[in-house]
Amino acid sequence: FPGQNPVGRYVLVRNVPCQVLGVLAPRGANAFGSDQDDIALMPLSTAMVQSGAADLAASQLVALTGDAGPHLFLAGLFMMTALLGQIMSNTATTLLMIPIALAAAASMGVAPQPIMMSLCVAGAAAFLTPIATSTNLMVMGPGGYRFGDYWKLGLPLLLWFFVIAVFYVPLVWRF
């Protein structure tokens, strides 16, 4: 809809017509050329911020990790993101977790850069199930893999990503 207001119009998301509701912020809110998960979850992410759900989830996660510092918070954020990433798209998972991570960084008084980069690493750690990413599912049939086979290599990779997200990322991007 170049030069036009898309609110009220219909777009196709995975061949399903969806009405544009106007939840996205007008500046830079352009879904053209984006992944379909981004189009579907960006409004949810925005709604989480506007409704206060992101602040609530962030305060709960910060309360769970206590005053132990940002490293323990990163560990909790990683586990939450990585677990969600095993059952839904990693792009969708990351989009869902962004407002929670930003609200938590603000409430802890730390820089958002290490939190966001750790979130990206956690979102990419979708190795434990064939439904975690489409490439996992694509190789399942031709490779003769079963559902449980993904844990064999996926768990060591997930643990390695945990170490990178929780310990290495804060060395590069300081709290």
Tab-separated table of N, CA and C in Angstrom:
chain	number	residue	atom	x	y	z
A	1	PHE	N	0.822	-1.184	0.000
A	1	PHE	CA	0.000	0.000	0.000
A	1	PHE	C	0.868	1.251	0.000
A	2	PRO	N	1.777	1.385	-0.939
A	2	PRO	CA	2.659	2.548	-0.928
A	2	PRO	C	1.869	3.859	-0.986
A	3	GLY	N	2.178	4.751	-0.049
A	3	GLY	CA	1.540	6.064	-0.021
A	3	GLY	C	0.104	6.058	0.463
A	4	GLN	N	-0.388	4.909	0.912
A	4	GLN	CA	-1.768	4.804	1.368
A	4	GLN	C	-1.796	4.279	2.798
A	5	ASN	N	-2.886	4.537	3.484
A	5	ASN	CA	-3.064	4.008	4.826
A	5	ASN	C	-3.562	2.566	4.719
A	6	PRO	N	-2.786	1.571	5.222
A	6	PRO	CA	-3.195	0.172	5.071
A	6	PRO	C	-4.255	-0.294	6.068
A	7	VAL	N	-4.560	0.522	7.092
A	7	VAL	CA	-5.531	0.107	8.096
A	7	VAL	C	-6.878	-0.148	7.429
A	8	GLY	N	-7.452	-1.285	7.754
A	8	GLY	CA	-8.736	-1.677	7.183
A	8	GLY	C	-8.595	-2.519	5.924
A	9	ARG	N	-7.428	-2.544	5.336
A	9	ARG	CA	-7.195	-3.350	4.139
A	9	ARG	C	-6.857	-4.784	4.551
A	10	TYR	N	-6.827	-5.657	3.574
A	10	TYR	CA	-6.524	-7.056	3.836
A	10	TYR	C	-5.182	-7.427	3.219
A	11	VAL	N	-4.428	-8.245	3.948
A	11	VAL	CA	-3.174	-8.806	3.452
A	11	VAL	C	-3.266	-10.323	3.593
A	12	LEU	N	-2.481	-11.017	2.790
A	12	LEU	CA	-2.449	-12.471	2.890
A	12	LEU	C	-1.280	-12.893	3.763
A	13	VAL	N	-1.557	-13.690	4.774
A	13	VAL	CA	-0.539	-14.281	5.620
A	13	VAL	C	-0.700	-15.783	5.489
A	14	ARG	N	0.267	-16.391	4.809
A	14	ARG	CA	0.193	-17.828	4.511
A	14	ARG	C	-1.134	-18.162	3.817
A	15	ASN	N	-1.503	-17.326	2.860
A	15	ASN	CA	-2.717	-17.475	2.048
A	15	ASN	C	-4.012	-17.353	2.846
A	16	VAL	N	-3.946	-16.733	3.998
A	16	VAL	CA	-5.142	-16.474	4.798
A	16	VAL	C	-5.338	-14.957	4.828
A	17	PRO	N	-6.494	-14.465	4.390
A	17	PRO	CA	-6.690	-13.011	4.411
A	17	PRO	C	-6.814	-12.498	5.849
A	18	CYS	N	-6.031	-11.466	6.173
A	18	CYS	CA	-6.042	-10.858	7.495
A	18	CYS	C	-6.222	-9.353	7.329
A	19	GLN	N	-7.054	-8.788	8.163
A	19	GLN	CA	-7.303	-7.358	8.096
A	19	GLN	C	-6.243	-6.609	8.896
A	20	VAL	N	-5.704	-5.538	8.309
A	20	VAL	CA	-4.716	-4.713	8.981
A	20	VAL	C	-5.442	-3.876	10.021
A	21	LEU	N	-5.010	-4.009	11.288
A	21	LEU	CA	-5.710	-3.358	12.385
A	21	LEU	C	-5.089	-2.047	12.833
A	22	GLY	N	-3.897	-1.739	12.374
A	22	GLY	CA	-3.277	-0.487	12.763
A	22	GLY	C	-2.610	-0.533	14.117
A	23	VAL	N	-2.100	-1.694	14.508
A	23	VAL	CA	-1.435	-1.825	15.797
A	23	VAL	C	0.017	-1.350	15.715
A	24	LEU	N	0.614	-1.463	14.539
A	24	LEU	CA	2.007	-1.071	14.368
A	24	LEU	C	2.178	0.437	14.428
A	25	ALA	N	3.322	0.857	14.883
A	25	ALA	CA	3.641	2.284	14.889
A	25	ALA	C	3.831	2.739	13.441
A	26	PRO	N	3.391	3.935	13.079
A	26	PRO	CA	3.445	4.362	11.689
A	26	PRO	C	4.855	4.550	11.137
A	27	ARG	N	5.819	5.016	11.912
A	27	ARG	CA	7.140	5.256	11.353
A	27	ARG	C	7.912	3.944	11.242
A	28	GLY	N	8.311	3.616	10.059
A	28	GLY	CA	9.112	2.429	9.824
A	28	GLY	C	8.356	1.127	9.949
A	29	ALA	N	7.073	1.165	10.132
A	29	ALA	CA	6.292	-0.053	10.293
A	29	ALA	C	5.870	-0.540	8.922
A	30	ASN	N	6.758	-1.234	8.277
A	30	ASN	CA	6.501	-1.708	6.937
A	30	ASN	C	6.771	-3.203	6.882
A	31	ALA	N	5.802	-3.988	6.553
A	31	ALA	CA	5.938	-5.444	6.541
A	31	ALA	C	6.337	-5.969	5.166
A	32	PHE	N	6.529	-5.096	4.191
A	32	PHE	CA	6.867	-5.555	2.852
A	32	PHE	C	8.241	-6.186	2.841
A	33	GLY	N	8.321	-7.387	2.303
A	33	GLY	CA	9.580	-8.091	2.228
A	33	GLY	C	9.975	-8.769	3.525
A	34	SER	N	9.145	-8.731	4.536
A	34	SER	CA	9.462	-9.351	5.820
A	34	SER	C	8.994	-10.794	5.833
A	35	ASP	N	9.534	-11.552	6.773
A	35	ASP	CA	9.096	-12.918	6.990
A	35	ASP	C	7.651	-12.899	7.498
A	36	GLN	N	6.883	-13.903	7.149
A	36	GLN	CA	5.480	-13.943	7.548
A	36	GLN	C	5.315	-13.975	9.062
A	37	ASP	N	6.250	-14.613	9.783
A	37	ASP	CA	6.175	-14.617	11.248
A	37	ASP	C	6.266	-13.198	11.791
A	38	ASP	N	7.129	-12.395	11.167
A	38	ASP	CA	7.287	-11.015	11.610
A	38	ASP	C	5.975	-10.263	11.479
A	39	ILE	N	5.297	-10.452	10.365
A	39	ILE	CA	4.039	-9.749	10.111
A	39	ILE	C	2.998	-10.133	11.153
A	40	ALA	N	2.937	-11.405	11.498
A	40	ALA	CA	1.916	-11.872	12.438
A	40	ALA	C	2.238	-11.507	13.885
A	41	LEU	N	3.514	-11.519	14.258
A	41	LEU	CA	3.864	-11.331	15.666
A	41	LEU	C	4.257	-9.918	16.037
A	42	MET	N	4.577	-9.067	15.086
A	42	MET	CA	4.927	-7.689	15.434
A	42	MET	C	3.765	-6.981	16.135
A	43	PRO	N	2.531	-7.130	15.664
A	43	PRO	CA	1.434	-6.496	16.402
A	43	PRO	C	1.283	-7.059	17.818
A	44	LEU	N	1.528	-8.357	17.996
A	44	LEU	CA	1.439	-8.956	19.327
A	44	LEU	C	2.526	-8.377	20.230
A	45	SER	N	3.708	-8.222	19.691
A	45	SER	CA	4.806	-7.634	20.444
A	45	SER	C	4.469	-6.207	20.871
A	46	THR	N	3.925	-5.432	19.950
A	46	THR	CA	3.518	-4.060	20.249
A	46	THR	C	2.404	-4.045	21.283
A	47	ALA	N	1.454	-4.947	21.148
A	47	ALA	CA	0.341	-5.020	22.094
A	47	ALA	C	0.833	-5.387	23.488
A	48	MET	N	1.857	-6.243	23.570
A	48	MET	CA	2.415	-6.603	24.878
A	48	MET	C	2.984	-5.377	25.582
A	49	VAL	N	3.629	-4.505	24.807
A	49	VAL	CA	4.199	-3.291	25.396
A	49	VAL	C	3.083	-2.345	25.828
A	50	GLN	N	2.120	-2.115	24.941
A	50	GLN	CA	1.057	-1.149	25.211
A	50	GLN	C	0.121	-1.600	26.331
A	51	SER	N	-0.066	-2.896	26.474
A	51	SER	CA	-0.978	-3.397	27.508
A	51	SER	C	-0.317	-3.536	28.879
A	52	GLY	N	0.996	-3.502	28.900
A	52	GLY	CA	1.712	-3.688	30.158
A	52	GLY	C	2.088	-5.140	30.411
A	53	ALA	N	1.733	-6.041	29.511
A	53	ALA	CA	2.057	-7.464	29.680
A	53	ALA	C	3.564	-7.692	29.664
A	54	ALA	N	4.288	-6.938	28.845
A	54	ALA	CA	5.740	-7.092	28.788
A	54	ALA	C	6.369	-6.700	30.116
A	55	ASP	N	5.900	-5.596	30.701
A	55	ASP	CA	6.428	-5.167	32.002
A	55	ASP	C	6.130	-6.200	33.088
A	56	LEU	N	4.933	-6.767	33.044
A	56	LEU	CA	4.544	-7.770	34.033
A	56	LEU	C	5.424	-9.016	33.910
A	57	ALA	N	5.584	-9.511	32.678
A	57	ALA	CA	6.417	-10.701	32.461
A	57	ALA	C	7.868	-10.416	32.843
A	58	ALA	N	8.355	-9.224	32.499
A	58	ALA	CA	9.732	-8.861	32.831
A	58	ALA	C	9.923	-8.786	34.338
A	59	SER	N	8.967	-8.177	35.038
A	59	SER	CA	9.113	-8.064	36.492
A	59	SER	C	9.091	-9.441	37.152
A	60	GLN	N	8.301	-10.360	36.613
A	60	GLN	CA	8.278	-11.722	37.151
A	60	GLN	C	9.611	-12.429	36.932
A	61	LEU	N	10.172	-12.264	35.725
A	61	LEU	CA	11.453	-12.901	35.425
A	61	LEU	C	12.569	-12.297	36.272
A	62	VAL	N	12.556	-10.984	36.440
A	62	VAL	CA	13.557	-10.320	37.288
A	62	VAL	C	13.375	-10.765	38.742
A	63	ALA	N	12.121	-10.900	39.198
A	63	ALA	CA	11.863	-11.341	40.565
A	63	ALA	C	12.356	-12.779	40.780
A	64	LEU	N	12.199	-13.631	39.774
A	64	LEU	CA	12.662	-15.018	39.881
A	64	LEU	C	14.174	-15.100	39.998
A	65	THR	N	14.857	-14.257	39.253
A	65	THR	CA	16.318	-14.299	39.291
A	65	THR	C	16.867	-13.513	40.462
A	66	GLY	N	16.027	-12.706	41.100
A	66	GLY	CA	16.426	-11.991	42.312
A	66	GLY	C	17.489	-10.943	42.055
A	67	ASP	N	18.238	-10.662	43.077
A	67	ASP	CA	19.296	-9.663	42.992
A	67	ASP	C	20.635	-10.313	42.651
A	68	ALA	N	20.602	-11.456	42.022
A	68	ALA	CA	21.837	-12.183	41.725
A	68	ALA	C	22.611	-11.568	40.564
A	69	GLY	N	22.044	-10.586	39.913
A	69	GLY	CA	22.752	-9.902	38.840
A	69	GLY	C	22.252	-10.267	37.460
A	70	PRO	N	22.765	-9.544	36.481
A	70	PRO	CA	22.268	-9.723	35.123
A	70	PRO	C	22.636	-11.063	34.482
A	71	HIS	N	23.706	-11.707	34.937
A	71	HIS	CA	24.062	-13.001	34.348
A	71	HIS	C	22.993	-14.055	34.639
A	72	LEU	N	22.491	-14.068	35.865
A	72	LEU	CA	21.427	-15.016	36.202
A	72	LEU	C	20.154	-14.668	35.430
A	73	PHE	N	19.891	-13.375	35.268
A	73	PHE	CA	18.748	-12.969	34.453
A	73	PHE	C	18.915	-13.470	33.022
A	74	LEU	N	20.119	-13.332	32.448
A	74	LEU	CA	20.361	-13.827	31.084
A	74	LEU	C	20.128	-15.330	31.000
A	75	ALA	N	20.513	-16.056	32.037
A	75	ALA	CA	20.285	-17.504	32.057
A	75	ALA	C	18.786	-17.808	32.029
A	76	GLY	N	18.010	-17.082	32.828
A	76	GLY	CA	16.562	-17.280	32.823
A	76	GLY	C	15.928	-16.889	31.507
A	77	LEU	N	16.374	-15.779	30.940
A	77	LEU	CA	15.862	-15.336	29.638
A	77	LEU	C	16.200	-16.350	28.558
A	78	PHE	N	17.428	-16.876	28.612
A	78	PHE	CA	17.840	-17.881	27.640
A	78	PHE	C	16.952	-19.117	27.729
A	79	MET	N	16.745	-19.607	28.948
A	79	MET	CA	15.930	-20.825	29.108
A	79	MET	C	14.507	-20.603	28.622
A	80	MET	N	13.938	-19.460	28.971
A	80	MET	CA	12.576	-19.154	28.550
A	80	MET	C	12.478	-19.070	27.026
A	81	THR	N	13.425	-18.379	26.407
A	81	THR	CA	13.425	-18.207	24.953
A	81	THR	C	13.716	-19.520	24.246
A	82	ALA	N	14.709	-20.243	24.724
A	82	ALA	CA	15.082	-21.500	24.080
A	82	ALA	C	13.954	-22.528	24.183
A	83	LEU	N	13.264	-22.569	25.309
A	83	LEU	CA	12.148	-23.515	25.442
A	83	LEU	C	11.010	-23.162	24.493
A	84	LEU	N	10.666	-21.884	24.433
A	84	LEU	CA	9.625	-21.470	23.489
A	84	LEU	C	10.045	-21.739	22.050
A	85	GLY	N	11.328	-21.553	21.770
A	85	GLY	CA	11.839	-21.755	20.418
A	85	GLY	C	11.790	-23.192	19.940
A	86	GLN	N	11.595	-24.128	20.847
A	86	GLN	CA	11.499	-25.531	20.440
A	86	GLN	C	10.109	-25.887	19.923
A	87	ILE	N	9.111	-25.063	20.255
A	87	ILE	CA	7.738	-25.399	19.860
A	87	ILE	C	7.124	-24.385	18.902
A	88	MET	N	7.820	-23.269	18.663
A	88	MET	CA	7.334	-22.302	17.680
A	88	MET	C	8.526	-21.711	16.936
A	89	SER	N	8.275	-21.004	15.889
A	89	SER	CA	9.323	-20.423	15.060
A	89	SER	C	10.274	-19.570	15.882
A	90	ASN	N	11.574	-19.663	15.569
A	90	ASN	CA	12.533	-18.877	16.337
A	90	ASN	C	12.350	-17.375	16.096
A	91	THR	N	11.910	-16.985	14.912
A	91	THR	CA	11.629	-15.567	14.657
A	91	THR	C	10.465	-15.102	15.516
A	92	ALA	N	9.419	-15.900	15.555
A	92	ALA	CA	8.243	-15.555	16.358
A	92	ALA	C	8.596	-15.521	17.838
A	93	THR	N	9.397	-16.465	18.284
A	93	THR	CA	9.811	-16.503	19.685
A	93	THR	C	10.589	-15.242	20.051
A	94	THR	N	11.531	-14.869	19.211
A	94	THR	CA	12.342	-13.691	19.487
A	94	THR	C	11.481	-12.438	19.500
A	95	LEU	N	10.576	-12.316	18.538
A	95	LEU	CA	9.681	-11.155	18.515
A	95	LEU	C	8.816	-11.091	19.764
A	96	LEU	N	8.406	-12.232	20.244
A	96	LEU	CA	7.585	-12.284	21.448
A	96	LEU	C	8.374	-11.887	22.688
A	97	MET	N	9.651	-12.220	22.721
A	97	MET	CA	10.476	-11.977	23.904
A	97	MET	C	11.120	-10.589	23.931
A	98	ILE	N	11.202	-9.902	22.792
A	98	ILE	CA	11.864	-8.591	22.747
A	98	ILE	C	11.289	-7.605	23.762
A	99	PRO	N	9.969	-7.401	23.808
A	99	PRO	CA	9.480	-6.417	24.785
A	99	PRO	C	9.737	-6.817	26.235
A	100	ILE	N	9.730	-8.105	26.513
A	100	ILE	CA	10.013	-8.578	27.867
A	100	ILE	C	11.468	-8.294	28.216
A	101	ALA	N	12.380	-8.587	27.294
A	101	ALA	CA	13.803	-8.365	27.526
A	101	ALA	C	14.110	-6.880	27.702
A	102	LEU	N	13.508	-6.026	26.871
A	102	LEU	CA	13.754	-4.583	26.977
A	102	LEU	C	13.214	-4.022	28.291
A	103	ALA	N	12.030	-4.462	28.684
A	103	ALA	CA	11.453	-3.989	29.950
A	103	ALA	C	12.297	-4.447	31.132
A	104	ALA	N	12.805	-5.664	31.071
A	104	ALA	CA	13.642	-6.175	32.158
A	104	ALA	C	14.962	-5.413	32.230
A	105	ALA	N	15.561	-5.126	31.083
A	105	ALA	CA	16.814	-4.367	31.071
A	105	ALA	C	16.605	-2.997	31.697
A	106	ALA	N	15.486	-2.365	31.362
A	106	ALA	CA	15.189	-1.047	31.933
A	106	ALA	C	14.969	-1.139	33.438
A	107	SER	N	14.254	-2.160	33.895
A	107	SER	CA	13.971	-2.275	35.332
A	107	SER	C	15.223	-2.624	36.138
A	108	MET	N	16.180	-3.338	35.510
A	108	MET	CA	17.425	-3.679	36.198
A	108	MET	C	18.458	-2.567	36.073
A	109	GLY	N	18.199	-1.618	35.189
A	109	GLY	CA	19.138	-0.518	35.003
A	109	GLY	C	20.407	-0.916	34.274
A	110	VAL	N	20.303	-1.881	33.367
A	110	VAL	CA	21.467	-2.312	32.585
A	110	VAL	C	21.261	-1.927	31.121
A	111	ALA	N	22.343	-1.935	30.374
A	111	ALA	CA	22.275	-1.611	28.948
A	111	ALA	C	21.479	-2.686	28.217
A	112	PRO	N	20.658	-2.296	27.259
A	112	PRO	CA	19.854	-3.293	26.547
A	112	PRO	C	20.652	-4.119	25.529
A	113	GLN	N	21.818	-3.650	25.086
A	113	GLN	CA	22.561	-4.349	24.035
A	113	GLN	C	22.941	-5.785	24.402
A	114	PRO	N	23.529	-6.054	25.576
A	114	PRO	CA	23.850	-7.447	25.874
A	114	PRO	C	22.602	-8.311	26.064
A	115	ILE	N	21.549	-7.714	26.581
A	115	ILE	CA	20.301	-8.461	26.770
A	115	ILE	C	19.721	-8.855	25.407
A	116	MET	N	19.693	-7.893	24.479
A	116	MET	CA	19.114	-8.169	23.160
A	116	MET	C	19.966	-9.148	22.357
A	117	MET	N	21.282	-9.018	22.446
A	117	MET	CA	22.145	-9.938	21.697
A	117	MET	C	22.029	-11.350	22.268
A	118	SER	N	21.952	-11.473	23.582
A	118	SER	CA	21.753	-12.790	24.193
A	118	SER	C	20.410	-13.371	23.789
A	119	LEU	N	19.409	-12.507	23.679
A	119	LEU	CA	18.095	-12.952	23.226
A	119	LEU	C	18.173	-13.499	21.800
A	120	CYS	N	18.931	-12.833	20.939
A	120	CYS	CA	19.093	-13.315	19.563
A	120	CYS	C	19.777	-14.677	19.523
A	121	VAL	N	20.796	-14.854	20.352
A	121	VAL	CA	21.485	-16.150	20.421
A	121	VAL	C	20.520	-17.219	20.921
A	122	ALA	N	19.746	-16.899	21.957
A	122	ALA	CA	18.775	-17.860	22.495
A	122	ALA	C	17.701	-18.192	21.473
A	123	GLY	N	17.262	-17.188	20.717
A	123	GLY	CA	16.250	-17.431	19.694
A	123	GLY	C	16.747	-18.337	18.580
A	124	ALA	N	18.052	-18.310	18.342
A	124	ALA	CA	18.631	-19.150	17.295
A	124	ALA	C	18.932	-20.566	17.780
A	125	ALA	N	18.757	-20.842	19.052
A	125	ALA	CA	19.098	-22.137	19.630
A	125	ALA	C	17.936	-23.126	19.541
A	126	ALA	N	17.385	-23.275	18.377
A	126	ALA	CA	16.237	-24.161	18.179
A	126	ALA	C	16.720	-25.491	17.578
A	127	PHE	N	17.287	-26.328	18.427
A	127	PHE	CA	17.910	-27.560	17.948
A	127	PHE	C	17.271	-28.836	18.467
A	128	LEU	N	16.381	-28.761	19.457
A	128	LEU	CA	15.941	-29.966	20.156
A	128	LEU	C	14.768	-30.694	19.520
A	129	THR	N	14.047	-30.045	18.637
A	129	THR	CA	12.883	-30.690	18.014
A	129	THR	C	12.878	-30.434	16.512
A	130	PRO	N	12.237	-31.310	15.754
A	130	PRO	CA	12.140	-31.070	14.312
A	130	PRO	C	11.191	-29.918	13.980
A	131	ILE	N	10.316	-29.547	14.893
A	131	ILE	CA	9.383	-28.455	14.604
A	131	ILE	C	9.953	-27.100	14.980
A	132	ALA	N	11.153	-27.068	15.575
A	132	ALA	CA	11.750	-25.818	16.016
A	132	ALA	C	12.071	-24.895	14.844
A	133	THR	N	12.626	-25.422	13.789
A	133	THR	CA	12.890	-24.638	12.580
A	133	THR	C	12.528	-25.482	11.367
A	134	SER	N	12.242	-24.814	10.283
A	134	SER	CA	11.812	-25.540	9.085
A	134	SER	C	12.915	-26.434	8.532
A	135	THR	N	14.179	-26.040	8.684
A	135	THR	CA	15.254	-26.897	8.178
A	135	THR	C	15.350	-28.200	8.967
A	136	ASN	N	15.086	-28.153	10.260
A	136	ASN	CA	15.065	-29.387	11.042
A	136	ASN	C	14.009	-30.337	10.491
A	137	LEU	N	12.857	-29.795	10.175
A	137	LEU	CA	11.759	-30.614	9.664
A	137	LEU	C	12.047	-31.127	8.252
A	138	MET	N	12.710	-30.291	7.434
A	138	MET	CA	12.997	-30.698	6.052
A	138	MET	C	13.939	-31.894	5.984
A	139	VAL	N	14.875	-32.016	6.904
A	139	VAL	CA	15.824	-33.128	6.851
A	139	VAL	C	15.326	-34.365	7.589
A	140	MET	N	14.242	-34.245	8.312
A	140	MET	CA	13.754	-35.367	9.116
A	140	MET	C	13.403	-36.578	8.251
A	141	GLY	N	12.590	-36.375	7.250
A	141	GLY	CA	12.181	-37.480	6.380
A	141	GLY	C	13.320	-38.051	5.561
A	142	PRO	N	13.996	-37.226	4.759
A	142	PRO	CA	15.097	-37.752	3.940
A	142	PRO	C	16.236	-38.356	4.757
A	143	GLY	N	16.485	-37.831	5.948
A	143	GLY	CA	17.570	-38.351	6.789
A	143	GLY	C	17.165	-39.561	7.606
A	144	GLY	N	15.874	-39.875	7.628
A	144	GLY	CA	15.398	-41.001	8.417
A	144	GLY	C	15.441	-40.752	9.917
A	145	TYR	N	15.388	-39.485	10.309
A	145	TYR	CA	15.461	-39.146	11.723
A	145	TYR	C	14.108	-39.311	12.390
A	146	ARG	N	14.152	-39.592	13.691
A	146	ARG	CA	12.950	-39.609	14.512
A	146	ARG	C	12.951	-38.366	15.385
A	147	PHE	N	11.835	-38.106	16.020
A	147	PHE	CA	11.692	-36.912	16.844
A	147	PHE	C	12.778	-36.836	17.909
A	148	GLY	N	13.060	-37.945	18.575
A	148	GLY	CA	14.043	-37.978	19.652
A	148	GLY	C	15.484	-37.855	19.196
A	149	ASP	N	15.754	-38.031	17.911
A	149	ASP	CA	17.128	-37.931	17.418
A	149	ASP	C	17.695	-36.525	17.527
A	150	TYR	N	16.853	-35.536	17.529
A	150	TYR	CA	17.327	-34.149	17.538
A	150	TYR	C	18.004	-33.780	18.856
A	151	TRP	N	17.694	-34.488	19.926
A	151	TRP	CA	18.311	-34.207	21.223
A	151	TRP	C	19.787	-34.585	21.245
A	152	LYS	N	20.167	-35.581	20.453
A	152	LYS	CA	21.535	-36.096	20.510
A	152	LYS	C	22.581	-35.040	20.167
A	153	LEU	N	22.367	-34.296	19.118
A	153	LEU	CA	23.276	-33.207	18.773
A	153	LEU	C	22.734	-31.873	19.276
A	154	GLY	N	21.427	-31.777	19.368
A	154	GLY	CA	20.801	-30.517	19.752
A	154	GLY	C	21.113	-30.071	21.168
A	155	LEU	N	21.177	-31.000	22.108
A	155	LEU	CA	21.439	-30.625	23.503
A	155	LEU	C	22.849	-30.065	23.694
A	156	PRO	N	23.905	-30.716	23.154
A	156	PRO	CA	25.234	-30.090	23.283
A	156	PRO	C	25.299	-28.715	22.597
A	157	LEU	N	24.648	-28.578	21.446
A	157	LEU	CA	24.624	-27.276	20.775
A	157	LEU	C	23.882	-26.237	21.606
A	158	LEU	N	22.767	-26.640	22.190
A	158	LEU	CA	21.996	-25.731	23.038
A	158	LEU	C	22.827	-25.278	24.239
A	159	LEU	N	23.558	-26.190	24.844
A	159	LEU	CA	24.409	-25.835	25.978
A	159	LEU	C	25.526	-24.883	25.552
A	160	TRP	N	26.089	-25.105	24.371
A	160	TRP	CA	27.121	-24.210	23.859
A	160	TRP	C	26.541	-22.806	23.618
A	161	PHE	N	25.358	-22.733	23.043
A	161	PHE	CA	24.692	-21.439	22.828
A	161	PHE	C	24.399	-20.754	24.166
A	162	PHE	N	24.057	-21.541	25.189
A	162	PHE	CA	23.826	-20.999	26.530
A	162	PHE	C	25.087	-20.305	27.047
A	163	VAL	N	26.224	-20.978	26.911
A	163	VAL	CA	27.498	-20.411	27.364
A	163	VAL	C	27.794	-19.116	26.611
A	164	ILE	N	27.579	-19.120	25.316
A	164	ILE	CA	27.829	-17.920	24.503
A	164	ILE	C	26.910	-16.782	24.946
A	165	ALA	N	25.614	-17.063	25.089
A	165	ALA	CA	24.629	-16.021	25.419
A	165	ALA	C	24.824	-15.453	26.820
A	166	VAL	N	25.144	-16.293	27.771
A	166	VAL	CA	25.192	-15.849	29.167
A	166	VAL	C	26.574	-15.326	29.567
A	167	PHE	N	27.638	-15.897	29.012
A	167	PHE	CA	28.973	-15.520	29.473
A	167	PHE	C	29.799	-14.739	28.447
A	168	TYR	N	29.700	-15.086	27.173
A	168	TYR	CA	30.531	-14.412	26.176
A	168	TYR	C	29.929	-13.081	25.711
A	169	VAL	N	28.635	-13.060	25.429
A	169	VAL	CA	27.988	-11.835	24.944
A	169	VAL	C	28.228	-10.650	25.882
A	170	PRO	N	28.102	-10.811	27.210
A	170	PRO	CA	28.369	-9.671	28.099
A	170	PRO	C	29.829	-9.198	28.097
A	171	LEU	N	30.744	-10.022	27.611
A	171	LEU	CA	32.122	-9.568	27.481
A	171	LEU	C	32.280	-8.617	26.300
A	172	VAL	N	31.490	-8.846	25.262
A	172	VAL	CA	31.556	-8.006	24.063
A	172	VAL	C	30.686	-6.758	24.228
A	173	TRP	N	29.468	-6.958	24.712
A	173	TRP	CA	28.548	-5.839	24.965
A	173	TRP	C	28.351	-5.759	26.476
A	174	ARG	N	28.923	-4.764	27.087
A	174	ARG	CA	28.926	-4.622	28.538
A	174	ARG	C	27.565	-4.212	29.085
A	175	PHE	N	27.275	-4.673	30.309
A	175	PHE	CA	26.036	-4.291	30.979
A	175	PHE	C	26.106	-2.827	31.339
